[in-house]
XYZ file of C-alpha atoms in Angstrom:
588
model
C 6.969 24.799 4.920
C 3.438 25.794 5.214
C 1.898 23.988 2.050
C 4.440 21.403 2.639
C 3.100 20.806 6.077
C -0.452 21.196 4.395
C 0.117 18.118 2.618
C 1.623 15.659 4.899
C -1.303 16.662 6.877
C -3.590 15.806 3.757
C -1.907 12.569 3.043
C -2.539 11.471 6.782
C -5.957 12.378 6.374
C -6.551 10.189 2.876
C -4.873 7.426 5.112
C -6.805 7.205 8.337
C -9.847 7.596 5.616
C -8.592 4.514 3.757
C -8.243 2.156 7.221
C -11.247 3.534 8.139
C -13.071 2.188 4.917
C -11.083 -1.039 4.948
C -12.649 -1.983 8.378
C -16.048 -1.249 7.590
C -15.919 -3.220 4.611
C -14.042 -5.958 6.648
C -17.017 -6.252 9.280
C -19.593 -6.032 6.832
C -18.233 -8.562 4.371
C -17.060 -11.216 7.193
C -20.375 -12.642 6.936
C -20.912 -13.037 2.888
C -17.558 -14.611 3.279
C -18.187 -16.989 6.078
C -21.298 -18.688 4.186
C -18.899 -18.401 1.399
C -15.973 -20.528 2.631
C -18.691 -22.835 3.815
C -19.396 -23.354 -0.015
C -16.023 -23.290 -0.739
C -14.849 -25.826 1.773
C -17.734 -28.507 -0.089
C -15.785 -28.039 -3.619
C -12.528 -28.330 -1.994
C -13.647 -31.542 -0.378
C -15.208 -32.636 -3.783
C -11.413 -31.831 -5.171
C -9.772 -33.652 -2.716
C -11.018 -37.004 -3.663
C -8.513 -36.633 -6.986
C -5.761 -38.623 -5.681
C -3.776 -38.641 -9.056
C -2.545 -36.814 -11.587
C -4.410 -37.058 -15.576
C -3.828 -35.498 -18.503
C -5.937 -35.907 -21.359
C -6.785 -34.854 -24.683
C -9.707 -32.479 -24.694
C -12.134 -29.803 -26.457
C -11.001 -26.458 -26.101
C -12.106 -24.809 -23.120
C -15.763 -23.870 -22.661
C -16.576 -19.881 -22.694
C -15.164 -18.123 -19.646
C -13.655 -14.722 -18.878
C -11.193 -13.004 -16.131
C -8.734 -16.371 -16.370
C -5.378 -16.675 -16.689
C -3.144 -17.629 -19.734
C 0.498 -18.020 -19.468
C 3.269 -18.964 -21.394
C 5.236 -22.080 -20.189
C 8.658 -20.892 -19.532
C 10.143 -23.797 -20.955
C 7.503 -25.839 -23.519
C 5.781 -24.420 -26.390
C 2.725 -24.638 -24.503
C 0.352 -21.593 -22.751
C -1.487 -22.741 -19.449
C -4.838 -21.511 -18.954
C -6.434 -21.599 -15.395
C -9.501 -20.569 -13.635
C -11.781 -18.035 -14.839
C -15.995 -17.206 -14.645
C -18.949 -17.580 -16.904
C -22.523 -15.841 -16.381
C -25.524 -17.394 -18.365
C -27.683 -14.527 -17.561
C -28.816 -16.182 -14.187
C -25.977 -18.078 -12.838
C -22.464 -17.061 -12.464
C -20.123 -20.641 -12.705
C -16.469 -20.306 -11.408
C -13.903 -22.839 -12.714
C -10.382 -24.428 -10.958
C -9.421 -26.361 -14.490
C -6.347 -26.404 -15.441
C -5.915 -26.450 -19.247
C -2.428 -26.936 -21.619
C -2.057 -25.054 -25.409
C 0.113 -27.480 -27.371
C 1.534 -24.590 -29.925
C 2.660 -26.675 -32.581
C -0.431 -29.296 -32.505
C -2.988 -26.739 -32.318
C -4.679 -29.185 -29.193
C -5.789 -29.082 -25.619
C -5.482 -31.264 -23.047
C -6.984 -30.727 -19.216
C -4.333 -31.726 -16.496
C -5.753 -32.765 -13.241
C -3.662 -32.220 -10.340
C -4.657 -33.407 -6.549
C -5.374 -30.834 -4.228
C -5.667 -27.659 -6.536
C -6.370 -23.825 -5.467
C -10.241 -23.140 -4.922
C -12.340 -22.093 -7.894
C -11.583 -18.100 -8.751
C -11.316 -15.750 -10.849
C -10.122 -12.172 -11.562
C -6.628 -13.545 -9.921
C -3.216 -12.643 -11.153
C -0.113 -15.661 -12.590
C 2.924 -15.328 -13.284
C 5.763 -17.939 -14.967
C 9.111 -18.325 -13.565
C 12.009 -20.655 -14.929
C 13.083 -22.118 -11.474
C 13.043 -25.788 -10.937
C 11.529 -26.889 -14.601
C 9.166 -23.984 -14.608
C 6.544 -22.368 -11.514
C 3.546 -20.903 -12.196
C 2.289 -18.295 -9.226
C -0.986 -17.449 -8.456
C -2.208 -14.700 -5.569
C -5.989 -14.089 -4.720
C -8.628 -13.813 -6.711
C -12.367 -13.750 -5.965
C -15.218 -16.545 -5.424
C -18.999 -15.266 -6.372
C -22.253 -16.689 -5.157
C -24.368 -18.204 -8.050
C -26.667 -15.504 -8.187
C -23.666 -13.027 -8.309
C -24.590 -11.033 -5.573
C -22.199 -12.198 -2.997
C -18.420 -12.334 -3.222
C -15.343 -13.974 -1.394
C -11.835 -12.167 -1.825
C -8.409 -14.589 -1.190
C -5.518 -13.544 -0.149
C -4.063 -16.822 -0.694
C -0.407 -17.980 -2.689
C -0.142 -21.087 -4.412
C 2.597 -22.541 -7.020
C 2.100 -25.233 -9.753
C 5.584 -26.478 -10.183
C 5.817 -27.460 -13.889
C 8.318 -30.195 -14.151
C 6.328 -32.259 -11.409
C 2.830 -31.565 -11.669
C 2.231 -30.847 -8.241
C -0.098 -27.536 -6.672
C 1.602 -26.557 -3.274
C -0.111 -23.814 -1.373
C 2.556 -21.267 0.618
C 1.654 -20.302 3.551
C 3.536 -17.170 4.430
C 2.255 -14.061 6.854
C 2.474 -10.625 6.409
C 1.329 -10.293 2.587
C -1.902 -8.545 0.791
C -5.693 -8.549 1.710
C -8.043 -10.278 0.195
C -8.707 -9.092 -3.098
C -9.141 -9.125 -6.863
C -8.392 -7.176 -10.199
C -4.882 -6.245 -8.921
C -1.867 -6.899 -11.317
C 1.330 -9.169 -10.493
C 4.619 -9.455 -12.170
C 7.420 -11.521 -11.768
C 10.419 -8.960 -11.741
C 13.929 -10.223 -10.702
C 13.705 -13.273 -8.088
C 9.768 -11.308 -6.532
C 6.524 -11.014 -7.323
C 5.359 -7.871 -7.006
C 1.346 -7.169 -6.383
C -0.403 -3.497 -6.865
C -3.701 -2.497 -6.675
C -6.727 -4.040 -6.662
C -10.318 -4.091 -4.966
C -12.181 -5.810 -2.588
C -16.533 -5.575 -2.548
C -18.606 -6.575 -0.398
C -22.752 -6.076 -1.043
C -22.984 -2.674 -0.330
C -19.476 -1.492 0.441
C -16.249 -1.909 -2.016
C -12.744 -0.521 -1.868
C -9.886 -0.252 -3.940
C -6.296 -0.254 -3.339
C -3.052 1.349 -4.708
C -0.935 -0.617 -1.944
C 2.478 -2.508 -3.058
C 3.601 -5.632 -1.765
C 6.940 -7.933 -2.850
C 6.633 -11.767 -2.347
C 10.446 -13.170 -2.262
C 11.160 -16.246 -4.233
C 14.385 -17.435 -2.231
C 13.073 -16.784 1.243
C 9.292 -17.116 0.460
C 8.715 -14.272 2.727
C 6.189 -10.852 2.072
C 7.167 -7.627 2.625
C 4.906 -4.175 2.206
C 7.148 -1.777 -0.027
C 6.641 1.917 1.341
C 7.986 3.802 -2.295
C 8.462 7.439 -1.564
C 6.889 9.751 -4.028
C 3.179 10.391 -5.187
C 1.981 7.009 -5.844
C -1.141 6.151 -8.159
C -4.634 6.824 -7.139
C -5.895 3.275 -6.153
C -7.120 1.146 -8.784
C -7.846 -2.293 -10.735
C -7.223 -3.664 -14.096
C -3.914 -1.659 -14.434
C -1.203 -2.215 -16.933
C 1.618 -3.710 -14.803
C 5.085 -4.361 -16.500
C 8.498 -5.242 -15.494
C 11.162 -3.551 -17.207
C 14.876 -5.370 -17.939
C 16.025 -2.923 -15.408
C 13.998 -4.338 -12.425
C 11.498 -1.244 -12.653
C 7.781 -1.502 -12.993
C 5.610 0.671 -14.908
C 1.609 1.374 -14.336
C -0.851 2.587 -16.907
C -4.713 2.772 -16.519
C -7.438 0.893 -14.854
C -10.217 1.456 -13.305
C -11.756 2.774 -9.682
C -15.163 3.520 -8.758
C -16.344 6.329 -6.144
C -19.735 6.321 -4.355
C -20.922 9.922 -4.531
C -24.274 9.453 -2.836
C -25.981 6.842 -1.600
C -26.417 4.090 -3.959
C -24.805 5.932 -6.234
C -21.540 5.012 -7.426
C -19.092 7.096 -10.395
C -16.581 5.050 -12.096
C -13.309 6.154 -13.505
C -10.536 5.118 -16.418
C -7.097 6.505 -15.635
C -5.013 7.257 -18.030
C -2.107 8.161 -16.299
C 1.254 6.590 -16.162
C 3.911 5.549 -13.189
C 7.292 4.092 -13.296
C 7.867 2.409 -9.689
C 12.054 1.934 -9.475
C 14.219 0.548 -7.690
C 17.325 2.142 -5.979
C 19.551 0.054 -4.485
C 21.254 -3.213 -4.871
C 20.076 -5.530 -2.123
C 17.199 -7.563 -2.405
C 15.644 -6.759 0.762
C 17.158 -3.819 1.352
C 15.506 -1.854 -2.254
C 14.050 1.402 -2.013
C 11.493 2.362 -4.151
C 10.336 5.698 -5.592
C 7.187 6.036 -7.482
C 7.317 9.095 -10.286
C 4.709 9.735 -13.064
C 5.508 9.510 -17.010
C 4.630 11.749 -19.576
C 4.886 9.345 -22.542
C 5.063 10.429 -26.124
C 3.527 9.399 -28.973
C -0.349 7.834 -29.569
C -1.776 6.383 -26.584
C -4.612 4.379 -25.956
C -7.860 5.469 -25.857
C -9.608 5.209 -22.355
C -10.294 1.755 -21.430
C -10.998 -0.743 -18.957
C -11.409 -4.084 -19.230
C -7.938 -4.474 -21.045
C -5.205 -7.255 -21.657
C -1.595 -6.753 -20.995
C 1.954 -8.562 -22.407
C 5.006 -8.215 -22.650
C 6.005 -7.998 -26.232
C 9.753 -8.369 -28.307
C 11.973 -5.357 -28.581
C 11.575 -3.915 -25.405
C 8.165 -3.459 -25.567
C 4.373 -4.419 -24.000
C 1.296 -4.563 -25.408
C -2.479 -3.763 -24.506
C -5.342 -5.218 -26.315
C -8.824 -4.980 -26.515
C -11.037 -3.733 -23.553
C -14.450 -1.230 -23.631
C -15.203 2.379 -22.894
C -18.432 2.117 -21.015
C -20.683 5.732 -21.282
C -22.348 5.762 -18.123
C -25.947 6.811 -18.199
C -28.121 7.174 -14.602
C -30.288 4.019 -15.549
C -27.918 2.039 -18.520
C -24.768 1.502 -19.105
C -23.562 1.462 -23.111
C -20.021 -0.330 -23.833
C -18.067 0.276 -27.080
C -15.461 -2.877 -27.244
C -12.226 -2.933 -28.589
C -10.012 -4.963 -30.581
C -7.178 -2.908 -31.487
C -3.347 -3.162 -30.211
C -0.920 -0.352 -28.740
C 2.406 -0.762 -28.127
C 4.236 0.694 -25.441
C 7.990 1.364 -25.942
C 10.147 1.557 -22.770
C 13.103 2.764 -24.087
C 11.732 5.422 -26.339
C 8.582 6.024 -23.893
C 6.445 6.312 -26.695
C 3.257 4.660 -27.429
C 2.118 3.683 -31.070
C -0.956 1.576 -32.700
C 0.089 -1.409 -34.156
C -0.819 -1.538 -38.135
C -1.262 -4.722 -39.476
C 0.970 -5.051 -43.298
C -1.204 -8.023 -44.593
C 0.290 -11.044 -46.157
C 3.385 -9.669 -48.909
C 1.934 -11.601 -51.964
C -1.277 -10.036 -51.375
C 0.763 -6.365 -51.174
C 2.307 -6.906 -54.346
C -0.521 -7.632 -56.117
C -2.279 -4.479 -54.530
C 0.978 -2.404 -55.441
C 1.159 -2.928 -58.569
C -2.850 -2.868 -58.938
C -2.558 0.627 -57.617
C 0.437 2.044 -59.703
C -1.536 0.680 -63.020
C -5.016 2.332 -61.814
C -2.973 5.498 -60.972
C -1.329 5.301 -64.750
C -4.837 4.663 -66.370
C -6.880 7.523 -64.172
C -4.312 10.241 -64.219
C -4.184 13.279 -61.964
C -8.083 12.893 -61.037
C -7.518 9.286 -59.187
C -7.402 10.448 -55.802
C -11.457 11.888 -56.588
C -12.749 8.411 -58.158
C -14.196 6.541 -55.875
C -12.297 2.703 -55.191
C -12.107 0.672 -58.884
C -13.187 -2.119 -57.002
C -16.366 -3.000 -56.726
C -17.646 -3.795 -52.865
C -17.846 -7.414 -52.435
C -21.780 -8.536 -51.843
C -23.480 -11.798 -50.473
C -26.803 -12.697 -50.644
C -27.838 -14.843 -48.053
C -31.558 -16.198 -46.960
C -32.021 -16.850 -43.210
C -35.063 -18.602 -41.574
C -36.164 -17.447 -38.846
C -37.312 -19.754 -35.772
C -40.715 -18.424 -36.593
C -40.840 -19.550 -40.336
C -39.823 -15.909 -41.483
C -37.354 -15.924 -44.302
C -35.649 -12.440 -44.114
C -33.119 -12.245 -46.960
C -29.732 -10.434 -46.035
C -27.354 -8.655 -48.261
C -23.926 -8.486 -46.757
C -21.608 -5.596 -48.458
C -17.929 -5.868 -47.590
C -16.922 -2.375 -49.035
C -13.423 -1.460 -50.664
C -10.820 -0.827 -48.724
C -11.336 3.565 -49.412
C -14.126 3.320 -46.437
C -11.756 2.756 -44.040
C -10.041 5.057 -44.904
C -10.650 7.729 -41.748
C -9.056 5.082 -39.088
C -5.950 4.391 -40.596
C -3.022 5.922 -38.196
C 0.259 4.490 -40.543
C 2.779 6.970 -41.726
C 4.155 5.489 -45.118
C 1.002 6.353 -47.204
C 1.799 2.719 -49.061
C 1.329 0.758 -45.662
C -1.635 2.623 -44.966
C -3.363 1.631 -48.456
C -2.240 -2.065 -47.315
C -3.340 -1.945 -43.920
C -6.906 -0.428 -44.920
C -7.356 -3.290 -47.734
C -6.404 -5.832 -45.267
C -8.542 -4.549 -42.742
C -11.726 -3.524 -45.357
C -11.153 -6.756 -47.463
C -9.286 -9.354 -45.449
C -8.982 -8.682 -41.985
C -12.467 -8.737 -40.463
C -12.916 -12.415 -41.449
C -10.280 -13.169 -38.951
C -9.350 -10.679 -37.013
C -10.903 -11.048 -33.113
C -13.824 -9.735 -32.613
C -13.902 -6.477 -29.893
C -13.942 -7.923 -26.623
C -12.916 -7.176 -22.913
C -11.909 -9.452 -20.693
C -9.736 -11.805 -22.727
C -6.407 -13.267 -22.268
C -3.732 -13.089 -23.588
C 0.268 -14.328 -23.904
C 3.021 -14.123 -26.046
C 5.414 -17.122 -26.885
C 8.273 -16.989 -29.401
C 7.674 -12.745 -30.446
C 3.612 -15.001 -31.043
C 0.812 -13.313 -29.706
C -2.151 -15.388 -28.362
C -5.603 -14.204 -27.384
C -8.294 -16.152 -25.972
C -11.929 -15.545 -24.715
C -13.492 -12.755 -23.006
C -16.455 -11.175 -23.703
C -18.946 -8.055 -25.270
C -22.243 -6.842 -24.869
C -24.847 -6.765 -26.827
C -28.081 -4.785 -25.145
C -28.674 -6.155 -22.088
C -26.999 -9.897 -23.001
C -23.499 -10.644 -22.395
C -21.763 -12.833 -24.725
C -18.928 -15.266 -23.389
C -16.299 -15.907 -25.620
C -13.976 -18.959 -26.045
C -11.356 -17.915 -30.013
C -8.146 -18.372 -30.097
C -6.245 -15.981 -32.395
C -2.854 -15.778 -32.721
C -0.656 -12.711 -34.313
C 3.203 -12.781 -35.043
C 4.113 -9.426 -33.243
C 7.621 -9.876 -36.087
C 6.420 -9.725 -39.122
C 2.480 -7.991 -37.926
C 0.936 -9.402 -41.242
C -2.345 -11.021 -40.343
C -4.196 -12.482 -37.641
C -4.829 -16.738 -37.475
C -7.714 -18.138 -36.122
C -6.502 -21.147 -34.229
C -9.711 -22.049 -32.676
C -13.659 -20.705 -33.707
C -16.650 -19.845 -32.259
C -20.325 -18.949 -32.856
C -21.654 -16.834 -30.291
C -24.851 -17.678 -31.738
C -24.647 -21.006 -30.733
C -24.107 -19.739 -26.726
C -27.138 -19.773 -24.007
C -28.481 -16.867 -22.645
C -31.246 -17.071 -19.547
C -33.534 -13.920 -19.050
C -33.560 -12.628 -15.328
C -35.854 -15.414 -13.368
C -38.802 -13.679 -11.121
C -37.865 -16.248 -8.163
C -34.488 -15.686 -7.941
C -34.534 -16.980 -4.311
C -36.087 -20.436 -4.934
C -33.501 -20.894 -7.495
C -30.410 -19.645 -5.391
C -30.877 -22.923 -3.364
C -31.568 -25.395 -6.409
C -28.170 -23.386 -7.687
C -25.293 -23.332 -4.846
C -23.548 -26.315 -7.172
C -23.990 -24.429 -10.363
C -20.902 -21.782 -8.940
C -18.406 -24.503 -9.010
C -18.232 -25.137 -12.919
C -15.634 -28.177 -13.854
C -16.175 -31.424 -13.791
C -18.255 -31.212 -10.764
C -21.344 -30.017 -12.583
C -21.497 -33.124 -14.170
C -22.126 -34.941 -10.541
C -24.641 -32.190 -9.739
C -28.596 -33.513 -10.455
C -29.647 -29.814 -11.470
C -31.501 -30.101 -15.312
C -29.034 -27.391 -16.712
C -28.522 -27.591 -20.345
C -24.994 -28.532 -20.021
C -22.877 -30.716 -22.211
C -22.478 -34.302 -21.379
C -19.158 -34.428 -21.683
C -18.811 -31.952 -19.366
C -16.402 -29.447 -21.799
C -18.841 -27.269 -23.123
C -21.556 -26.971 -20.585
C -23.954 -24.436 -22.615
C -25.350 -25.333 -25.647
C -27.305 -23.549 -28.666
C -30.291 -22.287 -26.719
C -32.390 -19.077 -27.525
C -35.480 -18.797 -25.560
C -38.316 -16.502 -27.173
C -36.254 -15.360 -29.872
C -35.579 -15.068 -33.156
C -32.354 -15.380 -35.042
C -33.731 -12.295 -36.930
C -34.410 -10.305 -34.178
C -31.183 -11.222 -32.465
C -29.001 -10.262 -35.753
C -30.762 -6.827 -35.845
C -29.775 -6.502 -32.248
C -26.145 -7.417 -32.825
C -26.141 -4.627 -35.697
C -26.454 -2.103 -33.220
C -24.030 -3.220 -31.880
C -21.741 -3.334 -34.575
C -23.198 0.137 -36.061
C -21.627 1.933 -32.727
C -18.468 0.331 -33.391
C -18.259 1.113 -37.287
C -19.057 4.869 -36.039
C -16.383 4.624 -33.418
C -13.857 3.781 -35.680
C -14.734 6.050 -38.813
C -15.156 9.339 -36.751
C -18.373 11.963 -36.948
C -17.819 13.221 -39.829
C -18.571 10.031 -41.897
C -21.587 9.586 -43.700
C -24.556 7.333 -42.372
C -25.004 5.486 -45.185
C -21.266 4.404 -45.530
C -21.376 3.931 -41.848
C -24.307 1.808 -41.899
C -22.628 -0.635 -45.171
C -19.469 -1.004 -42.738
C -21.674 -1.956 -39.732
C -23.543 -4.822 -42.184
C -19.914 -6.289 -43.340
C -18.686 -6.030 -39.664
C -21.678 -7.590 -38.226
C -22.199 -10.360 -41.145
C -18.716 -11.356 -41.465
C -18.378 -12.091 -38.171
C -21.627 -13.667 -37.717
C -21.283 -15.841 -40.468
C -22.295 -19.194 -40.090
């Protein structure tokens, strides 16, 4: 009774802490937020003068990260919506809405009266009813300069079949927030987690709340159980069931003043429902102990749900937090997460099956020819090397040798357990793969349409620049041969601004440059933006050199390459898989 009675009290106390946070951050963010909606009341009065409804063929999207991509319930088409892009001075927020056609590989921006307000880190979510709805809650709104913020707390459904954006107004659900998760899951939508920051204050939340889709009313679930620590960027999945299961995501702690300590979680939660009624469920929150390989520790990850009872996570970064810097390693890799089995396992890519015969039987006939000693011998094949001059923007001419090595030095990452797949799955990779594989990323989107999985944009770091990305790759999660590139991308190609002295001079030249869209094009800033208004940030490079920006990319890539192969490998080989990495996907 006593350490029972111990921790109710405890559990009261984390409580009345939490409210207590949540109204100091309230009073101190009410003012960011009212010059906020004053800005966004101007773009919403700048999108109300669309009175109809256009679709038209387009360029892909420009660069952008912390959108969302969903598959259309009914059409072989993904809908992309919303999403940010920083230039190194400016942060632009976008309200486009964009359609995938699948089978024609083409894009085409659909302009619909009266849309949500420009945002980003929101949550959709696809449901069948009525030709096909896609839901989206909250989200966040960011001053050009990035140093201000606006949290909604807002619903809004695109219905599908009609083209129309409808905004429900319905009391009682979440705060104001962003970088919380939402699934549709029977006939709700269910929202967890989440933060909401302010200049100097931020909170996070671990709060569950269940939108109904028949009565279009909220309702605050009260699970019993120990529930998650409060977070953001979480795994959230429905199961066929009706449960919900948690993994990750991230939450930050200030420990002194101006001093804040993040942390990845790594745990996972199954939230289930007991009961029958749809407003009458009760939920109980437990903790799972999965098997198998799981993930390393990540934020900045992409979620979906895959075929054969499974999900997916992709991609994301493991930033080392120093007291003046903060170093990312990206990811590109895939784990799969089985929910019957509650087991998680890397995905190994096969390669194409004409190019495993031919390795096969390459293999069995060098095996025949070097005898017992074959495992010792270093690869038959020769590593694959391009010579390449580049010319600098200064005139230099710096010659680069690009070495893709055999597929042996990759040897150390391979996790497969038939020791032919793994030879396969190396070659692809060493050989094949990182022409076309994505590039490590965080940040991107992704959705999967017919067992197809489709990733677009996000971004990485390299030093202190951060590069935007705008690929599509696809990967058929059946047969797991080899990625597709649907759509390219030179990062080279995107603009980067160094940190301006007079910031404040330019905040007021800038207040249009957070809106993004279409409306940048009406704006009479002199941004290097695109005429057309698609692709508003062209090839630009200020004060240096391609050579000097390729060495800093290999550092880059050299981190990576040592991630992958372990400690124990040798610099040198290191070093020759850093170059291939780096060239390969650099190459023009």
């Amino acid at each position: 009774m006593g350490k029972k009675g111990k921790r109710d009290k405890k559990g009261k106390g984390a409580e009345k802490t939490l409210a207590k946070m949540e109204k100091k951050v309230s009073r101190r963010a009410k003012k960011e937020e009212e010059d906020l909606e004053a800005l966004i009341a101007e773009f919403q009065s700048l999108d109300a003068k669309k009175t109809q409804v256009m679709e038209s063929s387009c360029p892909p999207p420009s660069p952008r990260l912390n959108c969302s991509l969903c598959a259309h319930p009914e059409r072989d088409e993904l809908i992309l919506f919303g999403g940010e892009y920083f230039n190194g001075q400016k942060t632009y927020l976008y309200n486009e809405l964009y359609i995938y056609h699948i089978r024609k590989n083409s894009w085409a921006k659909l302009d619909i009266p009266n849309p949500p307000p420009r945002r980003c880190a929101h949550q959709a979510a696809v449901v069948p009813t009525a030709g096909g709805q896609l839901w989206i809650f909250g989200g966040e709104f960011a001053s050009p300069n990035g140093e201000q913020f606006y949290h909604y707390k807002d619903l809004w459904v695109l219905h599908l079949a009609t083209k129309t954006w409808e905004q429900i107004k319905a009391p009682g659900g979440p705060s104001g927030r962003s970088g919380h998760r939402m699934v549709a899951c029977k006939r709700q939508l269910i929202v967890f987690g989440g933060f909401h920051e302010s200049a100097r204050d931020f909170i996070y939340y671990n709060d569950v709340y269940a939108f109904n889709l028949d009565s279009f009313t909220w309702s605050k679930l009260a699970p019993a159980g120990m529930a998650p620590a409060p977070r953001s960027g979480c795994q959230m999945t429905p199961t066929p069931e009706g449960n919900i299961i948690i993994y990750g995501g991230y939450s930050k702690q200030r420990i002194k003043k101006d001093v804040d300590k993040g942390t990845l979680h790594t745990d996972m939660f199954l939230l289930k429902a007991e009961g029958a009624g749809k407003e009458e469920d009760r939920w109980t929150w437990s903790r799972l102990s999965p098997s198998g390989v799981k993930p390393t520790p990540r934020s900045g990850f992409a979620v979906a749900a895959a075929p054969n009872n499974r999900c997916l996570l992709f991609g994301g970064v493991h930033d080392e937090e120093e007291e003046e810097s903060l170093e990312g390693d990206f990811f590109n890799d895939i784990y799969f997460y089985d929910m019957a089995k509650n087991r998680w396992f890397p995905a190994q890519l096969k390669g194409p099956k004409s190019e495993r015969r031919k390795r096969r039987r390459g293999r069995q006939a060098e095996a025949e020819a070097a005898g017992e000693e074959q495992p010792q011998l270093p690869p038959p094949q020769e590593p694959l090397e391009i010579v390449k001059e580049v010319v600098a923007e200064d005139g230099t001419v710096m010659t680069i040798k690009q070495v893709i090595p055999a597929a042996a030095e990759d040897k150390d990452r391979s996790g497969s357990e038939e020791e032919d797949e793994e030879d396969e799955d190396e070659e692809e990779g060493g050989a094949l793969g990182q022409a076309v594989e994505p590039c490590p990323r965080s940040s991107a989107m992704v959705a999967v349409k017919h067992g197809v999985l489709y990733v677009y944009g996000g971004m990485f770091e390299v030093g202190d620049r951060q590069v935007t990305l705008s690929d599509l790759h696809s990967l058929d999660l059946h047969r797991m041969e080899q990625w597709k590139v649907l759509q390219e991308m030179d990062p080279k190609t995107q603009e980067w601004l160094e940190e301006s002295e007079s910031d404040e001079e330019e905040d007021d030249d800038d207040v249009e440059g957070a809106e993004g869209g279409e409306e940048e094009e009406e704006s009479s800033e002199e941004e290097s933006e695109d005429e057309e208004g698609e692709q508003q940030h062209p090839a630009v490079q200020p004060g240096e050199a391609q050579a000097q920006y390729m060495a800093r990319t290999e550092q880059y890539w050299l981190r990576l390459a040592r991630s992958h192969m372990g400690p124990q490998a040798k610099d040198k080989k290191v070093l020759k898989v850093a170059q291939a990495m780096a060239k390969t996907f650099y190459e023009d």
